[in-house]
Each structure stands twice: as structure tokens, then as C-alpha cells.
Amino acid sequence: MKTFYTNNPKEAAEFIKKGGITAFPTETVYGLGANVFDETAIAEIFVAKQRPSDNPLIAHIANVNQINLLASEINETAQRFIDAFFPSPLTLVLPKRPEVPLIATANLYTIGVRMPKNELARKFIECCGTPIVAPSANLSGKPSPTTWQAVSEDLDGKIDCILQGEATEIGLESTVVDCTSDIPYILRTGSVTLEQLREVVADTQLYTLQKDEIAKSPGLKHRHYSPKAKVVLLTENGEWKPENNCAYIGLHLPRSKSEALKICRNIDEYAHEVFAFFRECDHRNITTIYCETVAEQGLGLALMDRLKRAAED
């Protein structure tokens, strides 16, 4: 397969209309999209990404009216989040309509719905004329792509089209909130923080996936966000024994030397740069990446979630 590259959302949308799959930018990471109602195209996403079939996808919409095409019910809690945050890097898990195929939801009767803040993403979805189901546009398990070049690195020749936009604004995947019960639960942390959500719905809670439970959100069950290198978490001013081919990313200068070094000004920059740094380390054949830990509050909660998952064996 030859992958078509374009910066024109109308050209990219034509591949969706013909039953193909297209990568596109959002403010979080690049997504790999297909028509949410096209089971054959959705199956191609799983093949291209080598994605496990029990990992649900998120539907992306161009405007709030499209939620009614996907969700059978929007309760009061969900509506409050929609009014407060859409468009934004927030995904709401809602009861799905029968028309939404189970292949998109990992056989769940719920669907994650998000309206991207990124204008090119919304224009692309609008040109498609349908909501787009889209996981991150990378090979499963690898660091999420924050540039179209990273998408190309993983998926060139495996997908129909790449819509070339700017580097992503945030760099971490969306916050996912389950709105199917009386209490909203954060299934995956992101840049819409627990504190911000509680300002809208005070009893919002963090959720912990139980063993053998079916995951309602991507990013919970399988190994994610991992470079080829071993990822090791360090506290501030942490040291390691001198070794070859190691790298470091964090907010403070480390006490030990490394071949690749990224010092971030704040947690926002750390979150924005971490996946790109992981990919740079892969290109340089780094064998160990040391990552400074941060306080698990605000955006730091999402950053630490990604770092911990990347460090899993």
C-alpha cells in the first residue's frame, strides 16, 4: 500500500468516504481514523496498528450534534461536562446506539466520545460527514505520535493517508470519564484534570481497573507508551551508576551523566515532550531512559500514569 500525504482535510476525508483509514492531528496526539459505522475500515485500524481487539476505540466528532448519532443517552452529568469542556481533550463514555458496531467498542455497549479542540481535526471530521473512530496513530505499545513524521515512521505503507498538521499542542492522550453511572469516574487521566472536572461535578472520582475486568477505555489494560529502551523512574536529584547509552528527561539537572538529556521548564513541557523524547532515544539506540517523577496532581497525574505504564515490564 502506498500512503498518501496531504495537508488538505478534504483530500484526507475522501479516503474515509471510500472506506479507508487516515491519520490526522488533534491537540493531544495524532489519531488513526475510520468511519465509526464502517466495520471493515475499523478492522483495518486494528490490523495496521497491531492493536488487541479488546481495546476499545474513541469516536471523534466535529460538533456536539453528532453525539446523538453515537450515544443512546446523555445524562445530566455528561451534559454538564459537554457544556463546560467541549471542544477539548476530554472523552466521555456514554451508552452507545445500536448502530455503533461492537468492533469499535471492544464488544462493550458504551462508546467514548470526544470533540477535539484542534481546528484541523474538526474540519477533517466535518469533511468526512460522519464521526470518526480513532486510536493513536502508532504501532500498539509504542510511544504515541505527536508529529506526522512519527506517524509515518510507524505506519507508512500500512494506512491510506496521513493528514499533515502541526505538532500536537498537549502531547498526552485525552482524559476519559465514564458517565454511565451516578458518579463519574476518570478511567484515564489527561490534561483535563481531576481538579477541573470536580469544579463541574464535585463527586468525580478516579477509577482503578480491577483484575480481569473489561476496560471501558484505551490505555488501561495493555502495555502502552513504551520505547525500545528500558524506562526507569527517578525521584528528584536521583542518581544512577554511570553506564553507556542512557538518557534522562525531567525538570531538574541530574547528578549523573547521560548521552541524551532533556530538561523541561515545567510539567506542561514535560508532558508535551516525553513521547517525542522516547522516539528520539530509539533513533539513537539508547538502552535506558531515566525519567524524573513529579507530584501526582493536576497534569502531573496524567504524566505519571504514562511514565509508570512505559516503565512496566
CSV table of N, CA, C and O in Angstrom, one decimal, residues 201-293:
chain,number,residue,atom,x,y,z
A,201,VAL,N,-18.4,18.8,38.4
A,201,VAL,CA,-19.2,17.8,39.1
A,201,VAL,C,-18.3,17.4,40.3
A,201,VAL,O,-17.3,16.7,40.1
A,202,ALA,N,-18.8,17.8,41.4
A,202,ALA,CA,-17.9,17.7,42.6
A,202,ALA,C,-17.5,16.3,43.0
A,202,ALA,O,-16.5,16.0,43.6
A,203,ASP,N,-18.4,15.3,42.7
A,203,ASP,CA,-18.2,13.9,43.2
A,203,ASP,C,-17.4,13.1,42.2
A,203,ASP,O,-17.4,11.8,42.3
A,204,THR,N,-16.8,13.7,41.2
A,204,THR,CA,-16.0,12.9,40.2
A,204,THR,C,-14.9,12.2,40.9
A,204,THR,O,-14.2,12.7,41.8
A,205,GLN,N,-14.7,10.9,40.6
A,205,GLN,CA,-13.7,10.1,41.2
A,205,GLN,C,-12.7,9.5,40.2
A,205,GLN,O,-13.0,9.3,39.1
A,206,LEU,N,-11.5,9.1,40.7
A,206,LEU,CA,-10.6,8.3,40.0
A,206,LEU,C,-11.0,6.8,40.1
A,206,LEU,O,-11.5,6.4,41.1
A,207,TYR,N,-10.8,6.1,39.0
A,207,TYR,CA,-11.2,4.7,38.9
A,207,TYR,C,-9.9,3.8,38.8
A,207,TYR,O,-9.0,4.2,38.0
A,208,THR,N,-10.0,2.7,39.5
A,208,THR,CA,-8.9,1.7,39.4
A,208,THR,C,-9.4,0.4,38.7
A,208,THR,O,-10.4,-0.1,39.2
A,209,LEU,N,-8.9,0.1,37.6
A,209,LEU,CA,-9.3,-1.1,36.9
A,209,LEU,C,-9.0,-2.4,37.7
A,209,LEU,O,-7.9,-2.6,38.2
A,210,GLN,N,-10.0,-3.2,37.9
A,210,GLN,CA,-9.8,-4.4,38.7
A,210,GLN,C,-9.3,-5.6,37.8
A,210,GLN,O,-9.5,-5.5,36.6
A,211,LYS,N,-8.6,-6.5,38.4
A,211,LYS,CA,-8.0,-7.6,37.7
A,211,LYS,C,-9.1,-8.4,36.9
A,211,LYS,O,-10.2,-8.6,37.4
A,212,ASP,N,-8.8,-8.7,35.6
A,212,ASP,CA,-9.7,-9.4,34.7
A,212,ASP,C,-11.0,-8.6,34.4
A,212,ASP,O,-11.9,-9.2,33.7
A,213,GLU,N,-11.1,-7.4,34.7
A,213,GLU,CA,-12.2,-6.6,34.3
A,213,GLU,C,-12.1,-6.1,32.9
A,213,GLU,O,-10.9,-5.8,32.4
A,214,ILE,N,-13.2,-5.9,32.2
A,214,ILE,CA,-13.1,-5.4,30.8
A,214,ILE,C,-12.9,-3.9,30.9
A,214,ILE,O,-13.6,-3.2,31.6
A,215,ALA,N,-11.9,-3.4,30.1
A,215,ALA,CA,-11.6,-2.0,30.2
A,215,ALA,C,-12.6,-1.2,29.3
A,215,ALA,O,-12.8,-1.5,28.2
A,216,LYS,N,-13.1,-0.1,29.9
A,216,LYS,CA,-14.0,0.8,29.1
A,216,LYS,C,-13.3,1.9,28.4
A,216,LYS,O,-13.9,2.6,27.6
A,217,SER,N,-12.0,1.9,28.6
A,217,SER,CA,-11.2,3.0,27.9
A,217,SER,C,-9.9,2.4,27.4
A,217,SER,O,-9.3,1.5,28.0
A,218,PRO,N,-9.4,3.0,26.3
A,218,PRO,CA,-8.0,2.6,25.9
A,218,PRO,C,-7.0,3.1,26.9
A,218,PRO,O,-7.3,4.0,27.7
A,219,GLY,N,-5.8,2.5,26.9
A,219,GLY,CA,-4.7,2.9,27.8
A,219,GLY,C,-4.8,2.4,29.2
A,219,GLY,O,-4.0,2.8,30.0
A,220,LEU,N,-5.6,1.4,29.4
A,220,LEU,CA,-5.8,0.8,30.8
A,220,LEU,C,-5.2,-0.6,30.9
A,220,LEU,O,-4.7,-0.9,32.0
A,221,LYS,N,-5.3,-1.4,29.9
A,221,LYS,CA,-5.1,-2.8,30.1
A,221,LYS,C,-3.7,-3.3,29.5
A,221,LYS,O,-3.0,-4.1,30.2
A,222,HIS,N,-3.4,-2.9,28.3
A,222,HIS,CA,-2.2,-3.4,27.7
A,222,HIS,C,-1.0,-2.5,27.9
A,222,HIS,O,-1.1,-1.3,28.2
A,223,ARG,N,0.2,-3.0,27.7
A,223,ARG,CA,1.4,-2.2,27.8
A,223,ARG,C,1.4,-1.0,26.8
A,223,ARG,O,1.1,-1.3,25.6
A,224,HIS,N,1.7,0.2,27.3
A,224,HIS,CA,1.5,1.3,26.4
A,224,HIS,C,2.7,2.3,26.5
A,224,HIS,O,3.5,2.2,27.5
A,225,TYR,N,2.8,3.1,25.5
A,225,TYR,CA,3.7,4.3,25.6
A,225,TYR,C,5.2,4.0,25.7
A,225,TYR,O,6.0,4.8,26.1
A,226,SER,N,5.6,2.8,25.3
A,226,SER,CA,6.9,2.3,25.7
A,226,SER,C,7.9,2.4,24.5
A,226,SER,O,7.6,1.9,23.4
A,227,PRO,N,9.1,3.0,24.8
A,227,PRO,CA,10.1,3.0,23.8
A,227,PRO,C,10.8,1.6,23.8
A,227,PRO,O,10.5,0.7,24.7
A,228,LYS,N,11.8,1.4,22.9
A,228,LYS,CA,12.6,0.2,23.0
A,228,LYS,C,13.4,0.1,24.2
A,228,LYS,O,13.7,-1.0,24.8
A,229,ALA,N,13.9,1.3,24.7
A,229,ALA,CA,14.7,1.3,25.8
A,229,ALA,C,14.0,1.0,27.1
A,229,ALA,O,12.7,1.1,27.2
A,230,LYS,N,14.7,0.5,28.1
A,230,LYS,CA,14.1,0.3,29.4
A,230,LYS,C,13.9,1.7,30.1
A,230,LYS,O,14.7,2.6,30.0
A,231,VAL,N,12.7,1.9,30.6
A,231,VAL,CA,12.3,3.2,31.3
A,231,VAL,C,12.4,3.0,32.8
A,231,VAL,O,11.8,2.0,33.4
A,232,VAL,N,13.2,3.8,33.5
A,232,VAL,CA,13.4,3.8,34.9
A,232,VAL,C,13.0,5.1,35.5
A,232,VAL,O,13.4,6.2,35.0
A,233,LEU,N,12.2,5.1,36.6
A,233,LEU,CA,11.7,6.3,37.2
A,233,LEU,C,12.6,6.7,38.4
A,233,LEU,O,13.0,5.8,39.2
A,234,LEU,N,12.9,8.0,38.4
A,234,LEU,CA,13.8,8.5,39.4
A,234,LEU,C,13.1,9.7,40.2
A,234,LEU,O,12.4,10.5,39.6
A,235,THR,N,13.4,9.8,41.5
A,235,THR,CA,12.9,10.9,42.2
A,235,THR,C,13.9,12.1,41.9
A,235,THR,O,14.9,11.9,41.3
A,236,GLU,N,13.4,13.3,42.3
A,236,GLU,CA,14.3,14.5,42.1
A,236,GLU,C,15.7,14.3,42.7
A,236,GLU,O,15.8,13.8,43.8
A,237,ASN,N,16.7,14.7,41.9
A,237,ASN,CA,18.1,14.5,42.3
A,237,ASN,C,18.5,13.1,42.4
A,237,ASN,O,19.5,12.7,43.1
A,238,GLY,N,17.8,12.2,41.8
A,238,GLY,CA,18.2,10.8,41.8
A,238,GLY,C,19.4,10.5,41.0
A,238,GLY,O,19.7,11.2,40.1
A,239,GLU,N,20.2,9.5,41.4
A,239,GLU,CA,21.4,9.2,40.8
A,239,GLU,C,21.3,7.8,40.2
A,239,GLU,O,20.6,6.9,40.7
A,240,TRP,N,22.2,7.5,39.2
A,240,TRP,CA,22.3,6.1,38.7
A,240,TRP,C,23.8,5.9,38.5
A,240,TRP,O,24.6,6.8,38.3
A,241,LYS,N,24.2,4.6,38.4
A,241,LYS,CA,25.6,4.3,38.2
A,241,LYS,C,25.9,4.7,36.7
A,241,LYS,O,25.1,4.5,35.8
A,242,PRO,N,27.1,5.2,36.5
A,242,PRO,CA,27.5,5.5,35.1
A,242,PRO,C,27.3,4.3,34.2
A,242,PRO,O,27.7,3.2,34.5
A,243,GLU,N,26.7,4.6,33.0
A,243,GLU,CA,26.5,3.5,32.0
A,243,GLU,C,26.5,4.1,30.7
A,243,GLU,O,26.2,5.3,30.5
A,244,ASN,N,26.7,3.3,29.7
A,244,ASN,CA,26.7,3.7,28.3
A,244,ASN,C,25.2,3.7,27.8
A,244,ASN,O,24.4,3.0,28.3
A,245,ASN,N,25.0,4.6,26.8
A,245,ASN,CA,23.7,4.6,26.1
A,245,ASN,C,22.5,4.8,27.0
A,245,ASN,O,21.5,4.2,26.9
A,246,CYS,N,22.6,5.8,27.9
A,246,CYS,CA,21.5,6.1,28.8
A,246,CYS,C,21.0,7.5,28.5
A,246,CYS,O,21.8,8.3,27.9
A,247,ALA,N,19.8,7.8,28.9
A,247,ALA,CA,19.2,9.1,28.6
A,247,ALA,C,18.4,9.6,29.9
A,247,ALA,O,18.1,8.8,30.7
A,248,TYR,N,18.1,10.9,29.9
A,248,TYR,CA,17.4,11.4,31.1
A,248,TYR,C,16.5,12.5,30.6
A,248,TYR,O,16.8,13.3,29.7
A,249,ILE,N,15.2,12.5,31.1
A,249,ILE,CA,14.3,13.6,30.9
A,249,ILE,C,13.6,13.9,32.3
A,249,ILE,O,13.3,13.0,33.1
A,250,GLY,N,13.5,15.2,32.5
A,250,GLY,CA,12.9,15.7,33.8
A,250,GLY,C,12.9,17.2,33.9
A,250,GLY,O,13.1,17.9,32.9
A,251,LEU,N,12.7,17.6,35.1
A,251,LEU,CA,12.6,19.1,35.4
A,251,LEU,C,13.9,19.6,36.0
A,251,LEU,O,14.1,20.9,36.0
A,252,HIS,N,14.7,18.8,36.5
A,252,HIS,CA,16.0,19.2,37.1
A,252,HIS,C,17.2,18.5,36.5
A,252,HIS,O,17.1,17.4,36.1
A,253,LEU,N,18.3,19.2,36.6
A,253,LEU,CA,19.5,18.5,36.1
A,253,LEU,C,19.9,17.4,37.0
A,253,LEU,O,19.9,17.5,38.2
A,254,PRO,N,20.2,16.2,36.4
A,254,PRO,CA,20.5,15.0,37.2
A,254,PRO,C,22.0,15.1,37.7
A,254,PRO,O,22.8,15.9,37.2
A,255,ARG,N,22.3,14.3,38.6
A,255,ARG,CA,23.6,14.2,39.2
A,255,ARG,C,24.5,13.4,38.3
A,255,ARG,O,25.7,13.5,38.4
A,256,SER,N,24.0,12.5,37.6
A,256,SER,CA,24.7,11.6,36.7
A,256,SER,C,24.7,12.0,35.3
A,256,SER,O,23.8,12.8,34.9
A,257,LYS,N,25.6,11.6,34.5
A,257,LYS,CA,25.7,12.0,33.1
A,257,LYS,C,24.9,11.1,32.2
A,257,LYS,O,24.7,9.9,32.6
A,258,SER,N,24.5,11.6,31.1
A,258,SER,CA,23.7,10.8,30.1
A,258,SER,C,24.1,11.2,28.7
A,258,SER,O,24.5,12.3,28.5
A,259,GLU,N,23.8,10.3,27.7
A,259,GLU,CA,24.1,10.7,26.4
A,259,GLU,C,23.0,11.5,25.7
A,259,GLU,O,23.3,12.3,24.8
A,260,ALA,N,21.8,11.4,26.2
A,260,ALA,CA,20.7,12.2,25.7
A,260,ALA,C,20.1,12.9,26.9
A,260,ALA,O,19.8,12.2,27.9
A,261,LEU,N,19.8,14.2,26.8
A,261,LEU,CA,19.3,14.9,28.0
A,261,LEU,C,18.2,15.9,27.6
A,261,LEU,O,18.4,16.6,26.6
A,262,LYS,N,17.1,15.9,28.4
A,262,LYS,CA,16.0,16.8,28.1
A,262,LYS,C,15.6,17.4,29.5
A,262,LYS,O,15.0,16.7,30.3
A,263,ILE,N,15.8,18.7,29.7
A,263,ILE,CA,15.4,19.4,30.9
A,263,ILE,C,14.2,20.3,30.5
A,263,ILE,O,14.3,21.1,29.7
A,264,CYS,N,13.1,20.0,31.1
A,264,CYS,CA,11.9,20.7,30.8
A,264,CYS,C,11.6,21.9,31.8
A,264,CYS,O,11.9,21.7,33.0
A,265,ARG,N,11.0,22.9,31.3
A,265,ARG,CA,10.8,24.1,32.1
A,265,ARG,C,9.7,23.9,33.2
A,265,ARG,O,9.7,24.5,34.2
A,266,ASN,N,8.7,23.0,32.8
A,266,ASN,CA,7.6,22.8,33.7
A,266,ASN,C,6.9,21.5,33.3
A,266,ASN,O,7.3,20.8,32.4
A,267,ILE,N,5.9,21.1,34.1
A,267,ILE,CA,5.2,19.9,33.8
A,267,ILE,C,4.5,19.9,32.5
A,267,ILE,O,4.5,18.8,31.8
A,268,ASP,N,4.0,21.0,32.0
A,268,ASP,CA,3.3,21.1,30.7
A,268,ASP,C,4.3,20.7,29.6
A,268,ASP,O,4.0,19.9,28.7
A,269,GLU,N,5.5,21.3,29.7
A,269,GLU,CA,6.5,20.9,28.7
A,269,GLU,C,7.0,19.5,28.8
A,269,GLU,O,7.2,18.8,27.8
A,270,TYR,N,7.1,19.0,30.0
A,270,TYR,CA,7.5,17.6,30.2
A,270,TYR,C,6.5,16.7,29.5
A,270,TYR,O,6.8,15.7,28.8
A,271,ALA,N,5.2,16.9,29.8
A,271,ALA,CA,4.1,16.1,29.1
A,271,ALA,C,4.2,16.2,27.6
A,271,ALA,O,4.0,15.2,26.9
A,272,HIS,N,4.4,17.4,27.1
A,272,HIS,CA,4.4,17.7,25.7
A,272,HIS,C,5.6,17.0,25.0
A,272,HIS,O,5.5,16.5,23.9
A,273,GLU,N,6.7,16.8,25.7
A,273,GLU,CA,8.0,16.4,25.1
A,273,GLU,C,8.3,14.9,25.3
A,273,GLU,O,9.1,14.3,24.6
A,274,VAL,N,7.6,14.2,26.3
A,274,VAL,CA,8.1,12.9,26.7
A,274,VAL,C,8.0,11.9,25.6
A,274,VAL,O,9.0,11.1,25.4
A,275,PHE,N,6.9,11.8,24.8
A,275,PHE,CA,6.8,10.8,23.8
A,275,PHE,C,7.8,11.0,22.6
A,275,PHE,O,8.4,10.1,22.1
A,276,ALA,N,8.0,12.3,22.3
A,276,ALA,CA,9.0,12.7,21.2
A,276,ALA,C,10.4,12.3,21.7
A,276,ALA,O,11.2,11.8,20.9
A,277,PHE,N,10.6,12.5,23.0
A,277,PHE,CA,12.0,12.2,23.5
A,277,PHE,C,12.2,10.7,23.5
A,277,PHE,O,13.3,10.2,23.2
A,278,PHE,N,11.1,9.9,23.9
A,278,PHE,CA,11.3,8.4,23.8
A,278,PHE,C,11.6,8.0,22.4
A,278,PHE,O,12.5,7.1,22.2
A,279,ARG,N,11.0,8.6,21.4
A,279,ARG,CA,11.3,8.2,20.0
A,279,ARG,C,12.7,8.6,19.6
A,279,ARG,O,13.4,7.9,18.9
A,280,GLU,N,13.1,9.8,20.0
A,280,GLU,CA,14.5,10.2,19.7
A,280,GLU,C,15.5,9.2,20.3
A,280,GLU,O,16.5,8.9,19.7
A,281,CYS,N,15.2,8.8,21.5
A,281,CYS,CA,16.1,7.8,22.2
A,281,CYS,C,16.1,6.5,21.4
A,281,CYS,O,17.2,5.9,21.3
A,282,ASP,N,15.0,6.1,20.8
A,282,ASP,CA,15.0,4.9,20.0
A,282,ASP,C,15.9,5.1,18.8
A,282,ASP,O,16.7,4.2,18.4
A,283,HIS,N,15.8,6.3,18.2
A,283,HIS,CA,16.6,6.5,17.0
A,283,HIS,C,18.1,6.5,17.3
A,283,HIS,O,19.0,6.1,16.5
A,284,ARG,N,18.5,6.9,18.6
A,284,ARG,CA,19.9,6.9,19.0
A,284,ARG,C,20.3,5.6,19.7
A,284,ARG,O,21.4,5.6,20.2
A,285,ASN,N,19.5,4.6,19.6
A,285,ASN,CA,19.8,3.3,20.2
A,285,ASN,C,20.1,3.4,21.7
A,285,ASN,O,21.0,2.7,22.2
A,286,ILE,N,19.4,4.3,22.4
A,286,ILE,CA,19.6,4.4,23.8
A,286,ILE,C,19.0,3.1,24.5
A,286,ILE,O,17.9,2.6,24.0
A,287,THR,N,19.6,2.6,25.5
A,287,THR,CA,19.2,1.4,26.1
A,287,THR,C,18.4,1.6,27.4
A,287,THR,O,17.6,0.7,27.8
A,288,THR,N,18.6,2.7,28.1
A,288,THR,CA,17.9,3.0,29.3
A,288,THR,C,17.6,4.5,29.4
A,288,THR,O,18.4,5.3,29.1
A,289,ILE,N,16.3,4.8,29.7
A,289,ILE,CA,15.8,6.2,29.8
A,289,ILE,C,15.4,6.4,31.3
A,289,ILE,O,14.5,5.7,31.8
A,290,TYR,N,16.1,7.4,31.9
A,290,TYR,CA,15.7,7.7,33.3
A,290,TYR,C,14.7,8.9,33.2
A,290,TYR,O,15.0,9.9,32.6
A,291,CYS,N,13.6,8.8,33.9
A,291,CYS,CA,12.6,9.8,33.9
A,291,CYS,C,12.3,10.3,35.3
A,291,CYS,O,12.0,9.5,36.2
A,292,GLU,N,12.4,11.6,35.5
A,292,GLU,CA,12.2,12.2,36.8
A,292,GLU,C,10.7,12.1,37.2
A,292,GLU,O,9.8,12.4,36.3
A,293,THR,N,10.4,11.7,38.4
A,293,THR,CA,9.0,11.6,38.8
A,293,THR,C,8.5,13.0,39.2
A,293,THR,O,9.3,13.9,39.5
